[in-house]
XYZ file of C-alpha atoms in Angstrom:
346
model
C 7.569 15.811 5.323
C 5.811 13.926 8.095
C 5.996 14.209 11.791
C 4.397 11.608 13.889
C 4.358 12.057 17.763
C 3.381 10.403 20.682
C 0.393 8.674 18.174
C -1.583 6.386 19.855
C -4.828 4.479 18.966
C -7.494 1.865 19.703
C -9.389 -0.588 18.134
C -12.254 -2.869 19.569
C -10.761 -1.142 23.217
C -7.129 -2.852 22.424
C -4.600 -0.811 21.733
C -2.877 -0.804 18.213
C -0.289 1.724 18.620
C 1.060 3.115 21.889
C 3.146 6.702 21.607
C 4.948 5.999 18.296
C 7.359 8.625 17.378
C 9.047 8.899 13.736
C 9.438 10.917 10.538
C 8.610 10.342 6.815
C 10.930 12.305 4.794
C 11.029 13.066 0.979
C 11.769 10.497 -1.191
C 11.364 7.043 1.191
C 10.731 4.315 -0.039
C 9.815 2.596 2.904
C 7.816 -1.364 3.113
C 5.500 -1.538 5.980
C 5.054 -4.925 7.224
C 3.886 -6.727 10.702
C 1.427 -9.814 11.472
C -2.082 -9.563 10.171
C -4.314 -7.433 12.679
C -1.024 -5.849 13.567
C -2.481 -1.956 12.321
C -0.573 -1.724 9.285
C -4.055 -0.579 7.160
C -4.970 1.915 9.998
C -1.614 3.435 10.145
C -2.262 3.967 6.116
C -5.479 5.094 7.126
C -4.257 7.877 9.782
C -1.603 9.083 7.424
C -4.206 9.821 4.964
C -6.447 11.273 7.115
C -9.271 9.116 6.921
C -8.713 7.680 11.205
C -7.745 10.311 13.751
C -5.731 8.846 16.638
C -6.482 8.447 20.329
C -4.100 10.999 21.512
C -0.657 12.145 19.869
C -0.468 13.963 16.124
C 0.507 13.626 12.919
C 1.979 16.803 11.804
C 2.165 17.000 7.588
C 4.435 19.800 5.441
C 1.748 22.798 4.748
C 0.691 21.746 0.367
C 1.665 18.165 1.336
C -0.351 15.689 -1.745
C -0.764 12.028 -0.714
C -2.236 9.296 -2.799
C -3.998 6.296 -1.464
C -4.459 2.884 -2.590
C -6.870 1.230 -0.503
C -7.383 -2.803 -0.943
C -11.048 -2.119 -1.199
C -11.378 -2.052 -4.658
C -13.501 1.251 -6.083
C -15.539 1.449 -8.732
C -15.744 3.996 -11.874
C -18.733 4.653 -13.494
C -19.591 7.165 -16.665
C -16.334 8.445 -18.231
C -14.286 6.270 -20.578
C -10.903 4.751 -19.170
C -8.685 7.630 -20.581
C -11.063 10.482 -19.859
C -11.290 8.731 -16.206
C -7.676 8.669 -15.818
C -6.398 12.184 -17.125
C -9.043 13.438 -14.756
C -6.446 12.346 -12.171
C -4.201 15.179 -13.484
C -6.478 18.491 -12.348
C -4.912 21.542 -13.395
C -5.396 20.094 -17.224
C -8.794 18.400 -16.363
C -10.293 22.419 -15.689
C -8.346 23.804 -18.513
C -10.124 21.000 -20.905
C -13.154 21.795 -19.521
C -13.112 25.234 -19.786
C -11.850 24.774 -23.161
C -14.880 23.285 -23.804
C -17.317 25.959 -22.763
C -15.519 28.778 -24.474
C -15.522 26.794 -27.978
C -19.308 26.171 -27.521
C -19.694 29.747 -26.547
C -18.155 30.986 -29.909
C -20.603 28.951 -31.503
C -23.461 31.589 -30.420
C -24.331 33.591 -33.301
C -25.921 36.350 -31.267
C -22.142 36.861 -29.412
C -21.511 40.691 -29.916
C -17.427 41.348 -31.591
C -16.386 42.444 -27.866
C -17.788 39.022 -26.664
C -16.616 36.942 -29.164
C -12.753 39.043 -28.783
C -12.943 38.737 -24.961
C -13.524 34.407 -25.851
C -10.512 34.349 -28.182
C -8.406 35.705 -25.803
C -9.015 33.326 -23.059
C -9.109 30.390 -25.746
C -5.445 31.686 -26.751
C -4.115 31.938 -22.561
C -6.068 28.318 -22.130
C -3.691 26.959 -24.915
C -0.908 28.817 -23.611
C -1.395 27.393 -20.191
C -2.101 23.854 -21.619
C 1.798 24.335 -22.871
C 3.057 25.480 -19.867
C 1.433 22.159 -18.343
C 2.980 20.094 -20.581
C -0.738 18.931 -21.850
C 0.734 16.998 -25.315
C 3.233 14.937 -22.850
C 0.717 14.431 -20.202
C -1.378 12.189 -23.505
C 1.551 10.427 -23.895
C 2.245 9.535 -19.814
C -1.246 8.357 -19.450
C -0.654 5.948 -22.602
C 2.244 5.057 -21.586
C 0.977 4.308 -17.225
C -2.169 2.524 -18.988
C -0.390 0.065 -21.236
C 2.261 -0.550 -18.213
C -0.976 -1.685 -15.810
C -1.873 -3.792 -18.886
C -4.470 -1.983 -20.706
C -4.715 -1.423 -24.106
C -5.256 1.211 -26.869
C -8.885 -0.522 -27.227
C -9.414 -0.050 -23.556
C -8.555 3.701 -23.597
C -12.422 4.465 -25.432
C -14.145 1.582 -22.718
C -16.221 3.270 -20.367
C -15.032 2.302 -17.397
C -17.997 0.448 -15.693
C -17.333 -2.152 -18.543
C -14.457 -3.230 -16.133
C -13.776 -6.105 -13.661
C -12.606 -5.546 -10.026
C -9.477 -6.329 -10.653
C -8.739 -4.033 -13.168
C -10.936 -1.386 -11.343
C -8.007 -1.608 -8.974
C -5.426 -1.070 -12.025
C -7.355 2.034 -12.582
C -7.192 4.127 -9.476
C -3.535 2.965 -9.248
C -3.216 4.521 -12.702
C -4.968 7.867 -11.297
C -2.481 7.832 -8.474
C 0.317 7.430 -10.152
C -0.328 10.278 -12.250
C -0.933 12.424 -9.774
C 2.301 13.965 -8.776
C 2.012 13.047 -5.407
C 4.532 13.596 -2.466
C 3.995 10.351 -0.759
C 1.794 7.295 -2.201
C 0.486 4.961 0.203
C -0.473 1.440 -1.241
C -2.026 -1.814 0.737
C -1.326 -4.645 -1.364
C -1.366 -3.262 -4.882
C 0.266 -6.230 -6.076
C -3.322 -8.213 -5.487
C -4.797 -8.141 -9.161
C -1.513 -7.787 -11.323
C 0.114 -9.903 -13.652
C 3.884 -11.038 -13.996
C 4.187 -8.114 -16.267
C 1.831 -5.156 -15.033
C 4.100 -6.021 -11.718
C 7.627 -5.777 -13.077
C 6.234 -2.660 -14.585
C 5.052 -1.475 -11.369
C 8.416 -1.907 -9.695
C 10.211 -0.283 -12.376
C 8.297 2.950 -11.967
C 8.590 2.686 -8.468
C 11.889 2.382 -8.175
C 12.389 5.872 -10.620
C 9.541 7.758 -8.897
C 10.769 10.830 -6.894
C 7.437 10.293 -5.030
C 8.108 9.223 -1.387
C 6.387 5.806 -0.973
C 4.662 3.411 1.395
C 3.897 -0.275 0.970
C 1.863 -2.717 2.723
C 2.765 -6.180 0.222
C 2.844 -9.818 1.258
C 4.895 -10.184 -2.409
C 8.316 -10.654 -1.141
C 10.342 -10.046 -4.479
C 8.073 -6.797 -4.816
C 8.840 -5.077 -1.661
C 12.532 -5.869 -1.696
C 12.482 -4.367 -5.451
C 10.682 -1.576 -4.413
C 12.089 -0.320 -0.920
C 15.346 0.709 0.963
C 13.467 1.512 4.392
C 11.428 -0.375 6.512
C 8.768 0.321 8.961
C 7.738 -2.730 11.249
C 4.421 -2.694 13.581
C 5.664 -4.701 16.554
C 4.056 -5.064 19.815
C 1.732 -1.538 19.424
C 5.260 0.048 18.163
C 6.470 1.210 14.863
C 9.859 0.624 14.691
C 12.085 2.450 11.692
C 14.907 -0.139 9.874
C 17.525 1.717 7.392
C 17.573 -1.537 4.718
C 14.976 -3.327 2.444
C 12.973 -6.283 3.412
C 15.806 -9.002 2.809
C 17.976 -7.182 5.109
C 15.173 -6.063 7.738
C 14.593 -10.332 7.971
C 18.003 -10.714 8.682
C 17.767 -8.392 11.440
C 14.473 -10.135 12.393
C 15.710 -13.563 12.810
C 18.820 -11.827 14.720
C 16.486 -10.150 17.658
C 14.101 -13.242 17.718
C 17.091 -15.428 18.816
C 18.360 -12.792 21.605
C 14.826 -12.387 22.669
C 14.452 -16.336 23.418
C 17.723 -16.230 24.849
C 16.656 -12.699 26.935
C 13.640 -14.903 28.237
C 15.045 -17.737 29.371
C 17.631 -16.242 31.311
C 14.715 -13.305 32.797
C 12.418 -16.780 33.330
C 15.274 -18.415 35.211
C 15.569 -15.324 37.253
C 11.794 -15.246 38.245
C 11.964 -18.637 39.276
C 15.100 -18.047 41.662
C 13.413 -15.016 43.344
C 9.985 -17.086 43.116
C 11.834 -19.832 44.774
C 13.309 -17.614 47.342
C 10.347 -16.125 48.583
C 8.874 -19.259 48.748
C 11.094 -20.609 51.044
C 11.738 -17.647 53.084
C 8.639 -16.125 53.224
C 7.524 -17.071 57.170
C 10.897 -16.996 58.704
C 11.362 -13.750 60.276
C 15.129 -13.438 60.099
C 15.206 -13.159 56.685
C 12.208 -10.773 56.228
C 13.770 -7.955 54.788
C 15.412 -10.218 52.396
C 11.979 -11.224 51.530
C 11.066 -8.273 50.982
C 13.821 -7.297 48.658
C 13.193 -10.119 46.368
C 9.102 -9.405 46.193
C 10.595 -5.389 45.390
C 12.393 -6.952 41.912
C 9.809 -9.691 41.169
C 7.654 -6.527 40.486
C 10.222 -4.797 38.773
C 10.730 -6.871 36.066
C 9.541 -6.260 32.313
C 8.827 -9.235 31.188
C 10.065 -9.956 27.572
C 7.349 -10.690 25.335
C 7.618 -12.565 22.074
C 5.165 -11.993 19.292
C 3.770 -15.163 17.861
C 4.709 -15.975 14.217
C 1.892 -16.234 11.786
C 1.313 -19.688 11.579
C 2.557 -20.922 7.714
C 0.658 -23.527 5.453
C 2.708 -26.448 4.374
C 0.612 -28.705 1.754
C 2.337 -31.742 0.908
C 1.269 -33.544 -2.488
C 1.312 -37.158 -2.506
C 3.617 -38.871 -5.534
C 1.259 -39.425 -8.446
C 1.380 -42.630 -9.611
C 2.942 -43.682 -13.096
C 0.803 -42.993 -15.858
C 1.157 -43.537 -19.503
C 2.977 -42.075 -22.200
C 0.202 -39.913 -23.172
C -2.360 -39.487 -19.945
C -4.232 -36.720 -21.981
C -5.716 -36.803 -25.999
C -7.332 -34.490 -27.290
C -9.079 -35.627 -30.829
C -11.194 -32.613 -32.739
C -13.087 -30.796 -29.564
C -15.765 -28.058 -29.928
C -17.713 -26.483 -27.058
C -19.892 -23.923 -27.230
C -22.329 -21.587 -25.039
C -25.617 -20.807 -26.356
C -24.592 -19.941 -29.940
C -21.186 -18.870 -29.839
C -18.626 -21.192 -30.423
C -15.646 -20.993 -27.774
C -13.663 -24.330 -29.168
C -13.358 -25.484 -32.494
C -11.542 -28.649 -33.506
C -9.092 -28.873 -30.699
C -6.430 -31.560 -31.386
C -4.020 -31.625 -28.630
């Protein structure tokens, strides 16, 4: 479905990604994951088509239809949540619309009978196409991708610049989702849901036959959600066949033979080092010299990436307190006029 080769690109003059080679095929589920400022949002980014690379290409299947979830959260403004989100869904967006402008048309009362025949006729092949589309399902999917992302039947008549960021978010994920896309792309899309818009989330991702990739920091939601796994790692893209847990295992595997590939390369230097340091004026032993200064420069060293450093808070004991450390006797608050607490007893 996708083709990457040789892809290579820069950013701020340092190089991100240095002649990766892989495929994307039909149906992956695949987590994308690295160290922050690794390139994981620009390799979204060039798969989408909004970067180009340095040098190298990224060859897509000719009709290919991505979606992209950006973390920068976009706003809607002027159509009501439901009108907003079937617009997502094209072919039955123009149909509606043209719907629209041949019922208004019929209104005329100066349409001649061969006008007014010629309007019928398309009205009849719009409803006929509207069934081929599957128009009185596509209601109920929208309903039903809303409600998941934890709107309700209220919301559906909202316009949508009535709405927060977060759930701004909720609604281009909605719009993607509907979309019928061959591969969605998504960077962090867990940010702004709740326990239950999530474990709705992973349920339809886990019966989509859309291919999918996932930049998440939410652990439980990537392993859910994925059986592939893409890593950025030192300005390469590496392809894992397993899900997160298992691409961690492997993970904590290569980081212990890399240490142990180090120390034994870092002994090495030092005997060479050590070597030419001793022998380095005495003539007799100048071609040996020589030898050892020839695989000094040979060597690649091994380079391990830094882990992202963790936060560990540690709360002190609190001290004893008494039976009931909080009483709440008949509380009301209120802003301005209206009255957001009334007789609390608690």
């Amino acid at each position: 479905m996708i083709d990457i080769q040789n892809l290579s690109i820069q950013f701020t003059g340092e190089n991100l990604f240095e002649n990766v080679n892989l495929k994307i095929s039909r149906h992956d589920k695949i987590a994308l994951v690295g160290s922050n400022g690794a390139g994981k949002s620009t390799f979204l980014k060039l798969l989408y088509g909004l970067e180009q690379p340095e040098s190298g290409s990224i060859k897509k299947q000719k009709g290919i239809r991505i979606g992209y979830l950006p973390q920068e959260i976009i706003g809607f403004k002027g159509n009501r949540l439901f009108e907003e989100v079937k617009s997502s869904l094209q072919n039955i967006a123009t149909l509606e619309e043209r719907e629209k402008i041949v019922i208004e048309a019929l209104n005329d009362i100066n349409l001649s009978e061969d006008e007014r025949a010629e309007l019928i006729d398309e009205l009849g092949e719009i409803h006929q196409r509207k069934e081929e589309l599957d128009f009185y399902s596509a209601n109920s999917k929208i309903e039903k991708v809303l409600i998941g992302l934890g709107f309700s039947e209220k919301d559906f008549f909202r316009y949508t610049d009535e709405f927060s960021g977060g759930w701004q978010m909720r609604i281009q994920m909605a719009k993607i989702l509907l979309s019928e896309n061959d591969l969605i792309l998504m960077d962090e899309p867990t940010n702004h849901l709740d326990i239950d818009s999530l474990e709705w989330l992973i349920d339809y991702l886990q019966n989509t036959s859309s291919a999918i990739i996932v930049v998440s920091h939410d652990r439980h939601f990537v392993t859910s959600v994925t059986t592939k796994t893409l890593e950025v790692y030192n300005r390469q893209i590496n392809f894992y066949s397993g899900n997160y847990s298992q691409y961690l295992l492997f993970k904590e595997e290569r980081e212990k033979q890399l240490i142990s590939l180090q120390k034994q390369q870092e002994k090495k230097i030092k005997e060479l080092e050590k070597f030419i340091e001793r022998f380095r004026y005495k003539a007799t032993k100048a071609k040996q010299v020589q030898s050892r200064i020839k695989q000094l420069e040979k060597i690649e060293v091994v380079e391990i990436m830094e882990e992202e450093k963790k936060i560990e808070l540690h709360f002190p004991e609190p001290s004893m307190s008494g039976i009931i450390p909080v009483e709440l006797v008949n509380i009301s608050h209120s802003y301005n006029d209206i009255n957001v607490l009334k007789d609390i007893n608690l």
